[in-house]
PDB file of N, CA and C in Angstrom:
ATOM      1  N   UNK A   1     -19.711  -6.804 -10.587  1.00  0.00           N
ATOM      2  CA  UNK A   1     -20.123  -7.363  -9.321  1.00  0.00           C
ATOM      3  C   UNK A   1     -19.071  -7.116  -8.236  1.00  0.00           C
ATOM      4  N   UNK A   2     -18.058  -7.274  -8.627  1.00  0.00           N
ATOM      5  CA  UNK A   2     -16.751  -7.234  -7.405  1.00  0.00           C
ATOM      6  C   UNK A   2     -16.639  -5.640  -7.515  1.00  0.00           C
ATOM      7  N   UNK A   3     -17.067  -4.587  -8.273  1.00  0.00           N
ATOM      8  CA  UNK A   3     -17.110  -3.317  -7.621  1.00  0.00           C
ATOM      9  C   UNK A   3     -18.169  -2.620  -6.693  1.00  0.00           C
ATOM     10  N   UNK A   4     -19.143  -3.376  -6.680  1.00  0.00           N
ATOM     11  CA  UNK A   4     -20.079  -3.713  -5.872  1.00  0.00           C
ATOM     12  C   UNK A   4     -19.774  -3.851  -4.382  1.00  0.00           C
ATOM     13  N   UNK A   5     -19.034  -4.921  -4.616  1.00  0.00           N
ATOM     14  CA  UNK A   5     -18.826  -5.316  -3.855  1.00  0.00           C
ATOM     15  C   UNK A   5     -17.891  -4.850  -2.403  1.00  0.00           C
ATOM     16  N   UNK A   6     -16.827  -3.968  -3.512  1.00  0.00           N
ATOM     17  CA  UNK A   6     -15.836  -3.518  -2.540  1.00  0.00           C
ATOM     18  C   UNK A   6     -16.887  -1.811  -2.214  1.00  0.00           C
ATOM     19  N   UNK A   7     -17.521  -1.459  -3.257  1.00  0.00           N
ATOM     20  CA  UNK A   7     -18.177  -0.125  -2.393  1.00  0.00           C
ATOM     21  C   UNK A   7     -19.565  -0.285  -1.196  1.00  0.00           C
ATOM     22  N   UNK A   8     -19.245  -1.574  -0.799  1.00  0.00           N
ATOM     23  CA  UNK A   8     -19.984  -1.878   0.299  1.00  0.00           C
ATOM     24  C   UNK A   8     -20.171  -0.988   1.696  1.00  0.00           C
ATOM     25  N   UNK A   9     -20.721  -1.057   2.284  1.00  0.00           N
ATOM     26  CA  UNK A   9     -20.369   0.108   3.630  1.00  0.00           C
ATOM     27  C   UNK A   9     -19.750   1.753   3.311  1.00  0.00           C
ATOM     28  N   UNK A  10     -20.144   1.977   2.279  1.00  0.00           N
ATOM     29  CA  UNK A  10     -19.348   3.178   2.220  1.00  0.00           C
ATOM     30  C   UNK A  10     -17.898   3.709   2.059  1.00  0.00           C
ATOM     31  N   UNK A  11     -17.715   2.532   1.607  1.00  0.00           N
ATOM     32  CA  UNK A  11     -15.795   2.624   2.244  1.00  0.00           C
ATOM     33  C   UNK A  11     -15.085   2.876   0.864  1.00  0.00           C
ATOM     34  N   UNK A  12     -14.355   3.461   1.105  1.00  0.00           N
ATOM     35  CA  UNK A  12     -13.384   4.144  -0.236  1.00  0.00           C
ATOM     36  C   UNK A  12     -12.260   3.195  -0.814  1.00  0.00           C
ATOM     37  N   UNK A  13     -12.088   2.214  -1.596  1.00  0.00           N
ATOM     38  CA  UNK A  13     -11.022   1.212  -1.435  1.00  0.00           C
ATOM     39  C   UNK A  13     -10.284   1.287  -3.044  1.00  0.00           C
ATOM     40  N   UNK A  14      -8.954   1.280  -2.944  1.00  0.00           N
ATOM     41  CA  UNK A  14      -8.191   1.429  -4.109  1.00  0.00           C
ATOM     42  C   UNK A  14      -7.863   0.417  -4.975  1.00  0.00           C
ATOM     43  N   UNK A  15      -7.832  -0.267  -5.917  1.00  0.00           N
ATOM     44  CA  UNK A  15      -8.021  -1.837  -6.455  1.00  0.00           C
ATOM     45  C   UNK A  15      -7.238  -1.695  -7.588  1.00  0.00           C
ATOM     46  N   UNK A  16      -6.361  -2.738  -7.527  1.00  0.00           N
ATOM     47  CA  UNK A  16      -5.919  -3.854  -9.149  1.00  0.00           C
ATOM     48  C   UNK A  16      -6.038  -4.714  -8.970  1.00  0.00           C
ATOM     49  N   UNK A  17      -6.638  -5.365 -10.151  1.00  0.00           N
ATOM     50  CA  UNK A  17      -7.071  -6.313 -10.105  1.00  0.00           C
ATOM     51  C   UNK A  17      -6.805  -7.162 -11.183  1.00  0.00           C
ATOM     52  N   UNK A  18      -5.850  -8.174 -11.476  1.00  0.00           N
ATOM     53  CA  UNK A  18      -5.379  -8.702 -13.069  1.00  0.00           C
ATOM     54  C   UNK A  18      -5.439 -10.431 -13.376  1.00  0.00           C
ATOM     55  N   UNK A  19      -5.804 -10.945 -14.144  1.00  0.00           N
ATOM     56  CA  UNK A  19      -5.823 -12.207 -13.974  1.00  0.00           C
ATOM     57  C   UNK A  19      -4.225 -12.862 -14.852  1.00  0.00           C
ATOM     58  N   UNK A  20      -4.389 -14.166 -13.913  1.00  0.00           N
ATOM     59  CA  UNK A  20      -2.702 -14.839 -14.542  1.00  0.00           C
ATOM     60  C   UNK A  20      -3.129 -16.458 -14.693  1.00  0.00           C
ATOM     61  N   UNK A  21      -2.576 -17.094 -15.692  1.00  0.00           N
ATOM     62  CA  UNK A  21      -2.540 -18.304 -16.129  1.00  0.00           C
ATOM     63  C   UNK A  21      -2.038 -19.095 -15.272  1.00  0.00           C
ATOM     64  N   UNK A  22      -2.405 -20.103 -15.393  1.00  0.00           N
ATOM     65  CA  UNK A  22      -2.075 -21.090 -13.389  1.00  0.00           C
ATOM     66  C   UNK A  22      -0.505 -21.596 -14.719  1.00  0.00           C
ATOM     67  N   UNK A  23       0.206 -21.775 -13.578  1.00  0.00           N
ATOM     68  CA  UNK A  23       1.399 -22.741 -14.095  1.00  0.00           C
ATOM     69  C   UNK A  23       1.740 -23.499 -14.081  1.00  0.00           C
ATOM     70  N   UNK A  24       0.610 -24.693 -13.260  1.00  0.00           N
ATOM     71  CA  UNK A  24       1.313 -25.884 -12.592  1.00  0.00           C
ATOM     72  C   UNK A  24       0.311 -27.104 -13.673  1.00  0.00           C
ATOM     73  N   UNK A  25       0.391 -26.692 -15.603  1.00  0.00           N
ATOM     74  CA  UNK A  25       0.282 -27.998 -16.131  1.00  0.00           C
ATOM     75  C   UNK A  25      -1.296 -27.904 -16.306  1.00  0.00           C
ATOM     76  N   UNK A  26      -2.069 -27.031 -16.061  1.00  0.00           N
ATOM     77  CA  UNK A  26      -3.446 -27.103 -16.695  1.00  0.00           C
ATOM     78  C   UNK A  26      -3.848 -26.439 -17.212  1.00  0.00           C
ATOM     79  N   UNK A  27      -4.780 -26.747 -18.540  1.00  0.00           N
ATOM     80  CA  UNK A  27      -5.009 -26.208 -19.642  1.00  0.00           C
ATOM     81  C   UNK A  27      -6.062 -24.804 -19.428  1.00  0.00           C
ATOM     82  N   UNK A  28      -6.243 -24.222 -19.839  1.00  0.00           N
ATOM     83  CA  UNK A  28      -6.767 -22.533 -19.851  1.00  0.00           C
ATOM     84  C   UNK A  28      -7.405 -22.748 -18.350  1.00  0.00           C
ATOM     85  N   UNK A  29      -6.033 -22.810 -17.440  1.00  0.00           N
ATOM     86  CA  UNK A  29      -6.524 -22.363 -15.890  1.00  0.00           C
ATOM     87  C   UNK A  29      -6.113 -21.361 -15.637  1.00  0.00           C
ATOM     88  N   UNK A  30      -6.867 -19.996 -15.165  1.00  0.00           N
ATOM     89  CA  UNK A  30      -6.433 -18.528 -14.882  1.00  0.00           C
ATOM     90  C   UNK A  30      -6.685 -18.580 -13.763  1.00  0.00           C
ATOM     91  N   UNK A  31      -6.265 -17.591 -12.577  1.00  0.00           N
ATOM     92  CA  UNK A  31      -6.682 -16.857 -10.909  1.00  0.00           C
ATOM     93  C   UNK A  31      -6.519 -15.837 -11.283  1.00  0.00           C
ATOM     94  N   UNK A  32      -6.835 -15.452 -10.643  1.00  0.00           N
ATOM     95  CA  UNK A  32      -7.094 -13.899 -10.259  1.00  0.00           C
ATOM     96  C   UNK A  32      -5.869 -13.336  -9.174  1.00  0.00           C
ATOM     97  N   UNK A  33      -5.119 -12.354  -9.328  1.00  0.00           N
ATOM     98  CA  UNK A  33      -4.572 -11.455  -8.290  1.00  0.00           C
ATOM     99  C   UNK A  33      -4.877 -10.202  -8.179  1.00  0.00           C
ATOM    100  N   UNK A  34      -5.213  -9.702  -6.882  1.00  0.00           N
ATOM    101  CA  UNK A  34      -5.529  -8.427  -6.570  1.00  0.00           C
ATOM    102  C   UNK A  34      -4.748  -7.771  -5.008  1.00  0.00           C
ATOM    103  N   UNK A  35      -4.845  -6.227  -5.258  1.00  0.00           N
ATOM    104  CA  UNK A  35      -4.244  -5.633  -4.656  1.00  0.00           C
ATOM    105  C   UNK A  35      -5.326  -4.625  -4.260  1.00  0.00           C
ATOM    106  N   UNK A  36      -5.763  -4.866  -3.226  1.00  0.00           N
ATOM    107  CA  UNK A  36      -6.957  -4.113  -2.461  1.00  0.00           C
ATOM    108  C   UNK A  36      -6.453  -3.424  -1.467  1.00  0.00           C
ATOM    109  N   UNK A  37      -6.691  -2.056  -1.461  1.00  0.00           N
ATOM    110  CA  UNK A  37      -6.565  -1.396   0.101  1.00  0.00           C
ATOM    111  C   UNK A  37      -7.559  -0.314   0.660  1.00  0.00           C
ATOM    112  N   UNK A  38      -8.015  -0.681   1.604  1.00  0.00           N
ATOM    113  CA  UNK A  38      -8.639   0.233   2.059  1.00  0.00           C
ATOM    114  C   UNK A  38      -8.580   1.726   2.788  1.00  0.00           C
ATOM    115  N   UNK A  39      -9.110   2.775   2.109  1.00  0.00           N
ATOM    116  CA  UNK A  39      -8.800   4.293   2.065  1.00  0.00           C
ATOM    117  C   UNK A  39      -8.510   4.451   3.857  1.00  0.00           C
ATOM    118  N   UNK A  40      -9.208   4.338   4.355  1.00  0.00           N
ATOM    119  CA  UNK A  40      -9.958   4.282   5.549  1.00  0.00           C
ATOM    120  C   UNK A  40      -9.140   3.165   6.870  1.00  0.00           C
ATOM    121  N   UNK A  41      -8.889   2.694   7.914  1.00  0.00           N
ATOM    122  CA  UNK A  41      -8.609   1.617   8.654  1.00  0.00           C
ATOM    123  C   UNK A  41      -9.878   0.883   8.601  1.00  0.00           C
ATOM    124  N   UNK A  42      -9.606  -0.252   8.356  1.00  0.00           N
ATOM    125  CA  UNK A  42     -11.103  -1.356   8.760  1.00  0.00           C
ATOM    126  C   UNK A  42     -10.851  -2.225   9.817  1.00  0.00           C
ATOM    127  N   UNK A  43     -12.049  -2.366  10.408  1.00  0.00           N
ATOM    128  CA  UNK A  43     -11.661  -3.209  11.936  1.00  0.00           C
ATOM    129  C   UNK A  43     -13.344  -4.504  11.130  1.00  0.00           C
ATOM    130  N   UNK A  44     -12.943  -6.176  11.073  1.00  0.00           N
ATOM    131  CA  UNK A  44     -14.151  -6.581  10.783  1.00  0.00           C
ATOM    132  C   UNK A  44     -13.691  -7.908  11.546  1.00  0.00           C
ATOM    133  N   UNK A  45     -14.815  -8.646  12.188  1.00  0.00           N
ATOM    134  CA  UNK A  45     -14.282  -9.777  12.553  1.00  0.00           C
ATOM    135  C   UNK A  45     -15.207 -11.049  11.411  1.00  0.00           C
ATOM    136  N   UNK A  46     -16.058 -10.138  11.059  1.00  0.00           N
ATOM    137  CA  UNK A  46     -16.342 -10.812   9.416  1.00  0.00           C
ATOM    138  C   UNK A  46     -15.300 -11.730   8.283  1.00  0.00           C
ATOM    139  N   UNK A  47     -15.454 -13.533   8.726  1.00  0.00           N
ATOM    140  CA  UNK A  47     -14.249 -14.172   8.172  1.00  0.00           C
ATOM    141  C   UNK A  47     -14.475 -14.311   6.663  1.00  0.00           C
ATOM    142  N   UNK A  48     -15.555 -13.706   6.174  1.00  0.00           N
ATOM    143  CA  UNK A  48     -15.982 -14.247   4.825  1.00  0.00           C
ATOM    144  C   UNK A  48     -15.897 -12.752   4.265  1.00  0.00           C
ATOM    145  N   UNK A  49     -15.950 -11.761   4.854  1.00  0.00           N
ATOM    146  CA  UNK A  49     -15.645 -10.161   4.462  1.00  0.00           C
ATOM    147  C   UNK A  49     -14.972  -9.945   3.146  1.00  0.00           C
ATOM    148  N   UNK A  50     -14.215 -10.755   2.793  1.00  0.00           N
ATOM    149  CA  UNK A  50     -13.093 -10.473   1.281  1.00  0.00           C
ATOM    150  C   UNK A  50     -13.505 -11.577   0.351  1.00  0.00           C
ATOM    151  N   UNK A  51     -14.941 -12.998   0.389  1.00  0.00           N
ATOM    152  CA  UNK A  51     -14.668 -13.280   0.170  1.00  0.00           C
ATOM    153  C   UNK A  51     -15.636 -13.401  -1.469  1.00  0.00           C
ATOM    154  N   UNK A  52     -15.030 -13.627  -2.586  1.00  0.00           N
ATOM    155  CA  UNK A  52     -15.668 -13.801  -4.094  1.00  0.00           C
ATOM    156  C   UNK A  52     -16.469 -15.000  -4.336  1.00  0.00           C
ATOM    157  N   UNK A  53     -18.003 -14.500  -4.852  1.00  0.00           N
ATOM    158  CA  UNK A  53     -18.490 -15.966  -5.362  1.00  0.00           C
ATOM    159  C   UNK A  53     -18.373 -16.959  -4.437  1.00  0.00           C
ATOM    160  N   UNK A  54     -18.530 -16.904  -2.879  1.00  0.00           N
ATOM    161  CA  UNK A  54     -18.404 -18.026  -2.499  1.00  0.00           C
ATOM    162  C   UNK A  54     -16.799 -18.372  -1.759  1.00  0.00           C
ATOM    163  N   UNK A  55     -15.602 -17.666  -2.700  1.00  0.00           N
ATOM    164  CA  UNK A  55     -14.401 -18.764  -2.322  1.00  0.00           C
ATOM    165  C   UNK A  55     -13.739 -17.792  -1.381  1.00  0.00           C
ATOM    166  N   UNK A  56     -13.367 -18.204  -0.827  1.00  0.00           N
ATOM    167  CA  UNK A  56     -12.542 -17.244  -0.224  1.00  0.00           C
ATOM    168  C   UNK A  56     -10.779 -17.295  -0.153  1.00  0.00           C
ATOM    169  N   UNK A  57     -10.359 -16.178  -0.482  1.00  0.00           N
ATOM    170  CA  UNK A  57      -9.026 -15.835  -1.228  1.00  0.00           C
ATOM    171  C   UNK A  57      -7.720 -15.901   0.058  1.00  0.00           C
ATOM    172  N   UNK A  58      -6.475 -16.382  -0.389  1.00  0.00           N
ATOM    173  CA  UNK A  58      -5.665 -16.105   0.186  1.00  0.00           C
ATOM    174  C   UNK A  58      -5.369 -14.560   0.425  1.00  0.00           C
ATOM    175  N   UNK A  59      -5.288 -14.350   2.000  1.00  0.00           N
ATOM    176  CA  UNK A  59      -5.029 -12.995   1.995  1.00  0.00           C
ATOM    177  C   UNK A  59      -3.669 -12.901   3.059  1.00  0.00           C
ATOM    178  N   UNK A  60      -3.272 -11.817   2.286  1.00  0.00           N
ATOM    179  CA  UNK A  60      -1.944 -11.409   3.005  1.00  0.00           C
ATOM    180  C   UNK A  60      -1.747  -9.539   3.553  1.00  0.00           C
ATOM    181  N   UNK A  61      -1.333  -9.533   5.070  1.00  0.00           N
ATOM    182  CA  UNK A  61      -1.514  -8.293   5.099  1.00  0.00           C
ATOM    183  C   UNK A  61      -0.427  -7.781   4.958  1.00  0.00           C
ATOM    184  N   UNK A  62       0.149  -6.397   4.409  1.00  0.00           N
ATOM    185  CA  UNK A  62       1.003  -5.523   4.425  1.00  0.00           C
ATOM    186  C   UNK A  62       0.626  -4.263   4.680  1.00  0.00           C
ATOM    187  N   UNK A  63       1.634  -3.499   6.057  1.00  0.00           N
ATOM    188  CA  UNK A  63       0.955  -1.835   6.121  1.00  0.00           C
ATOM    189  C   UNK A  63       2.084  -1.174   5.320  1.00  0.00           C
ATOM    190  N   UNK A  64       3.378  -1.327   5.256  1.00  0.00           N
ATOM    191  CA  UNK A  64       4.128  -0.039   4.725  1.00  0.00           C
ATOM    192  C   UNK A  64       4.533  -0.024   3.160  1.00  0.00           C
ATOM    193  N   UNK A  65       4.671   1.076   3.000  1.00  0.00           N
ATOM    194  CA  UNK A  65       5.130   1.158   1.126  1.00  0.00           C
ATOM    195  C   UNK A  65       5.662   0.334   0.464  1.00  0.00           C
ATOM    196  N   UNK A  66       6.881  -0.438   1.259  1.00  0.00           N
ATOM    197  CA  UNK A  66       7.620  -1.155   0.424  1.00  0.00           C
ATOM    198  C   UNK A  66       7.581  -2.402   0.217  1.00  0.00           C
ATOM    199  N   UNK A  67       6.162  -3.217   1.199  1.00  0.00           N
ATOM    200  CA  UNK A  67       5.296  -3.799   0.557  1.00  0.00           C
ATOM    201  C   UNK A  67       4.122  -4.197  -0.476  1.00  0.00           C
ATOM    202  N   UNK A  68       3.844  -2.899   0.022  1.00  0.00           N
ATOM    203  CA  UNK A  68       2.858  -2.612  -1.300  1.00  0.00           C
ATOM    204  C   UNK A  68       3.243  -2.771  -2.309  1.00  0.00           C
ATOM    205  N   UNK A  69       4.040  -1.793  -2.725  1.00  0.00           N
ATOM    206  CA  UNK A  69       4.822  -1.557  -3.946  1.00  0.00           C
ATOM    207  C   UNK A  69       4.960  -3.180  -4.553  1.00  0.00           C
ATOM    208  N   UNK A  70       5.570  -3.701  -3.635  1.00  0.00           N
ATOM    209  CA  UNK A  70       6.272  -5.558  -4.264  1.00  0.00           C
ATOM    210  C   UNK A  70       4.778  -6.040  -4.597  1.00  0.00           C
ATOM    211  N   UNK A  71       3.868  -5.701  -3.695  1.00  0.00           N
ATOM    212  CA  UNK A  71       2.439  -6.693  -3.884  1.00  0.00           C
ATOM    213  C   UNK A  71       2.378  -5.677  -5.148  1.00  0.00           C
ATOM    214  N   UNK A  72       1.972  -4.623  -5.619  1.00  0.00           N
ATOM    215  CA  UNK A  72       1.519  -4.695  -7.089  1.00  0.00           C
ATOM    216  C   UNK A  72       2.032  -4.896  -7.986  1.00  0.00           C
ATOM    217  N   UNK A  73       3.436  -4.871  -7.619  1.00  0.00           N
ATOM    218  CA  UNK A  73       4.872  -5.553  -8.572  1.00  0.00           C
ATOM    219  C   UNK A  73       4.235  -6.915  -9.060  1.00  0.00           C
ATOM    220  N   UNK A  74       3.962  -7.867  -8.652  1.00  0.00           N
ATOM    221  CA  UNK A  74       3.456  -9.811  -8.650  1.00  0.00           C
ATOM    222  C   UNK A  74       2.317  -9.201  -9.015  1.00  0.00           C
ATOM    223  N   UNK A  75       1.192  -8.059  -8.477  1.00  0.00           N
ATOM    224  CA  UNK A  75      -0.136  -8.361  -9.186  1.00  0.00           C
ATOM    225  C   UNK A  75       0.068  -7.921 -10.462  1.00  0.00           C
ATOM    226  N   UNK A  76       1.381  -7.063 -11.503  1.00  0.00           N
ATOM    227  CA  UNK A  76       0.996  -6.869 -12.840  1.00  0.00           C
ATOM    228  C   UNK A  76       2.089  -7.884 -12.684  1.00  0.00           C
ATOM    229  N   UNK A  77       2.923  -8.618 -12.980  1.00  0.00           N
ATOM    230  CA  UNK A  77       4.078  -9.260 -13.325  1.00  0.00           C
ATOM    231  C   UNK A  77       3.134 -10.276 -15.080  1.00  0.00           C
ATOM    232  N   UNK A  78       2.466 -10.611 -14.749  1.00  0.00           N
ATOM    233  CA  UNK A  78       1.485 -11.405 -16.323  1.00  0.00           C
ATOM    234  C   UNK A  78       1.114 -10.023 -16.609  1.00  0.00           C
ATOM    235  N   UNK A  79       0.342  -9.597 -16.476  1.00  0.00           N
ATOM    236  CA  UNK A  79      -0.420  -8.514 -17.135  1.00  0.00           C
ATOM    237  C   UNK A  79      -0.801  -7.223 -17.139  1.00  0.00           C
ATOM    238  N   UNK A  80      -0.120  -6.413 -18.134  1.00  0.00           N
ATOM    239  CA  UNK A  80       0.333  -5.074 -17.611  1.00  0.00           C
ATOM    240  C   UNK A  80      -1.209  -4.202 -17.749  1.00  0.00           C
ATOM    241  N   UNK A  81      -2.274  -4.279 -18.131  1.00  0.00           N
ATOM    242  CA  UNK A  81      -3.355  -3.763 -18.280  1.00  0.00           C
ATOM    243  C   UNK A  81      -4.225  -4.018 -17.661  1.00  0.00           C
ATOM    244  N   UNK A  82      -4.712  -4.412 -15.931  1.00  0.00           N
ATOM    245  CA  UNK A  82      -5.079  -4.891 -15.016  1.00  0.00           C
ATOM    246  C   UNK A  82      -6.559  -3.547 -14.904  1.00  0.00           C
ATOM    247  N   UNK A  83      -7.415  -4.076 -14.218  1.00  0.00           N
ATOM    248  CA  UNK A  83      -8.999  -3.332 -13.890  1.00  0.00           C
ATOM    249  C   UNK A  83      -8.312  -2.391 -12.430  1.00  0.00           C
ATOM    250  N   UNK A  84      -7.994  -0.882 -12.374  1.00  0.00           N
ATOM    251  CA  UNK A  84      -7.872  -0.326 -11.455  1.00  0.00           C
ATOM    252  C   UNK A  84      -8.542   0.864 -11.453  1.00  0.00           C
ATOM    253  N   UNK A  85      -8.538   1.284 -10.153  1.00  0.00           N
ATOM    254  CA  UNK A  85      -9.638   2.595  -9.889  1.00  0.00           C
ATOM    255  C   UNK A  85      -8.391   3.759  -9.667  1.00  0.00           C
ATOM    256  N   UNK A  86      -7.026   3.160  -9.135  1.00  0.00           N
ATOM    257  CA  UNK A  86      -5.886   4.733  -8.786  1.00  0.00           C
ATOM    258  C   UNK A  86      -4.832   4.814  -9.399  1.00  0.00           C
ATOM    259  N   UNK A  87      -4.377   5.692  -9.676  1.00  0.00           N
ATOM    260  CA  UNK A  87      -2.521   5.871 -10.836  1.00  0.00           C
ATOM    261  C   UNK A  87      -1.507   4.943  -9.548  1.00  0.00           C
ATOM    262  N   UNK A  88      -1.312   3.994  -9.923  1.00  0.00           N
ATOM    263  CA  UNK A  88      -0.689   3.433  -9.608  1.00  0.00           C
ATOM    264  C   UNK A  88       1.013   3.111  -9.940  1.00  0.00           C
ATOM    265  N   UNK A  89       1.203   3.345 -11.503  1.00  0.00           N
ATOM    266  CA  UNK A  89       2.565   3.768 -11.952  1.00  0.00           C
ATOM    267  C   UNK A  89       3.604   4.464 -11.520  1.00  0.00           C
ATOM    268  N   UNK A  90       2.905   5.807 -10.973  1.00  0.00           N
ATOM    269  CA  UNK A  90       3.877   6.743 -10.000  1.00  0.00           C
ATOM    270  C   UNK A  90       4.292   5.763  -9.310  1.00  0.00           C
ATOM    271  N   UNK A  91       3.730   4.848  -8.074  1.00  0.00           N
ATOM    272  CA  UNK A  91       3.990   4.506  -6.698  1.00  0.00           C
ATOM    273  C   UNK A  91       4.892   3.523  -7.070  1.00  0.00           C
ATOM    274  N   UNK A  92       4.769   2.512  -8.503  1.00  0.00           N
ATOM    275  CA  UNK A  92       5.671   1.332  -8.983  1.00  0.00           C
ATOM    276  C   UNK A  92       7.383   2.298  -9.588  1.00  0.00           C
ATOM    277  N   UNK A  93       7.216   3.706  -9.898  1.00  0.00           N
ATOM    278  CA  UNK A  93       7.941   3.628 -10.979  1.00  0.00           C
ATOM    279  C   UNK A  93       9.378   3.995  -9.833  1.00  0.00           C
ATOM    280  N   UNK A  94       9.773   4.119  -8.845  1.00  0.00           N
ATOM    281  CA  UNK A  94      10.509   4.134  -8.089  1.00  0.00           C
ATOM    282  C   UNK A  94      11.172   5.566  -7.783  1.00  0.00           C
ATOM    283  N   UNK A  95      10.148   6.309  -8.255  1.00  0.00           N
ATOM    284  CA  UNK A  95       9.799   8.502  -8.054  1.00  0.00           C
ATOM    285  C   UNK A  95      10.030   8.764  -6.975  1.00  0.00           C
ATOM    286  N   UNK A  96      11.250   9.515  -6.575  1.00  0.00           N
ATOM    287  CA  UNK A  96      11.062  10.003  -4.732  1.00  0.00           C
ATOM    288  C   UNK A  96       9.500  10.970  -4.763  1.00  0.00           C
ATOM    289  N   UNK A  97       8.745  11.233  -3.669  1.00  0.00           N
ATOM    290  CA  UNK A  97       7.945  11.582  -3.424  1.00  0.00           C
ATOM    291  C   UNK A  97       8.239  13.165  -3.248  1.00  0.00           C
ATOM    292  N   UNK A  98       7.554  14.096  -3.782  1.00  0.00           N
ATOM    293  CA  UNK A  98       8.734  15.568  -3.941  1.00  0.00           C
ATOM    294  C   UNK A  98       7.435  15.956  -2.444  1.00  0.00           C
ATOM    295  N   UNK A  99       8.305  16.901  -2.220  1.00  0.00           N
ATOM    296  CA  UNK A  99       8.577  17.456  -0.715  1.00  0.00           C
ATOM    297  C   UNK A  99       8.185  19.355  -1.161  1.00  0.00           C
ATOM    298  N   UNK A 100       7.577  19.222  -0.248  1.00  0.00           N
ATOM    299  CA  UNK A 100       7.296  20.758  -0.361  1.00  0.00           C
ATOM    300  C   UNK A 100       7.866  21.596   0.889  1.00  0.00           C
ATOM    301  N   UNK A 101       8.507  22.851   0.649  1.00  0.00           N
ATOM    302  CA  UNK A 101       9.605  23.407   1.935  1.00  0.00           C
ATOM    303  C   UNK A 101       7.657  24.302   2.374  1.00  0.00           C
ATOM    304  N   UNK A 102       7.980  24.048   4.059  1.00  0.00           N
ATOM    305  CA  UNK A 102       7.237  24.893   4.691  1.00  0.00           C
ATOM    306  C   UNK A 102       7.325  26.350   4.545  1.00  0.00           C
ATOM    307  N   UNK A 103       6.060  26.903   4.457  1.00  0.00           N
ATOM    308  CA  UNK A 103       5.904  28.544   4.621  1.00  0.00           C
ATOM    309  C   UNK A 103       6.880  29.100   5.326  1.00  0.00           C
ATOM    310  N   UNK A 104       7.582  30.431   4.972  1.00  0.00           N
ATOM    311  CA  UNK A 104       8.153  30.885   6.281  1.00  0.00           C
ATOM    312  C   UNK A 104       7.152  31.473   7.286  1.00  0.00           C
ATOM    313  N   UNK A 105       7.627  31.776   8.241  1.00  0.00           N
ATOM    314  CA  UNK A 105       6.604  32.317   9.049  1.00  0.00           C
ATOM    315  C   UNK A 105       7.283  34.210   9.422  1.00  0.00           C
ATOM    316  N   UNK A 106       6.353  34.867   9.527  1.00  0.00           N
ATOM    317  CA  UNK A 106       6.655  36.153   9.356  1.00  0.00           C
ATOM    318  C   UNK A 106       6.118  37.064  10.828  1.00  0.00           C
TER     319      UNK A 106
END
């Protein structure tokens, strides 16, 4: 249902998605954390746009890498086998990004 969900409008969106045991003292209470981004820029003034079943989720925005990176850091931190659609390991494993030298020109 929630892949459904995110291929709504056409839009290309990259997802982990892992669940974690609540900590604050109650018995088999899990949430959910996810790390959603969209391929594309989205402009929505839609306040219920992200939201599951009804609830709607704390959301936090981050644009550059070295946020990201930390947000999927906390979304596997419980659980390293999380529901994702992109290789995400490269971007965690702390790989400089290799560089390709331009053509010469002749």
């Amino acid at each position: 249902m929630l892949e459904n969900d995110l291929k709504r409008n056409n839009r290309k969106w990259n997802y982990i998605i892992s669940i974690e045991k609540n900590h604050e003292g109650y018995i088999n209470h899990y949430h959910i954390h996810a790390y959603i981004r969209c391929v594309k820029k989205l402009n929505t003034t839609d306040l219920s746009y992200f939201d599951v079943l009804g609830n709607h989720p704390n959301i936090q925005f981050h644009s550059n890498y070295r946020s990201s990176k930390a947000m999927i850091k906390c979304v596997l931190k419980e659980y390293n086998e999380p529901l994702s659609n992109f290789n995400y390991q490269d971007l965690i494993a702390d790989k400089p990004k290799k560089r390709t030298k331009a053509p010469e020109l002749q």
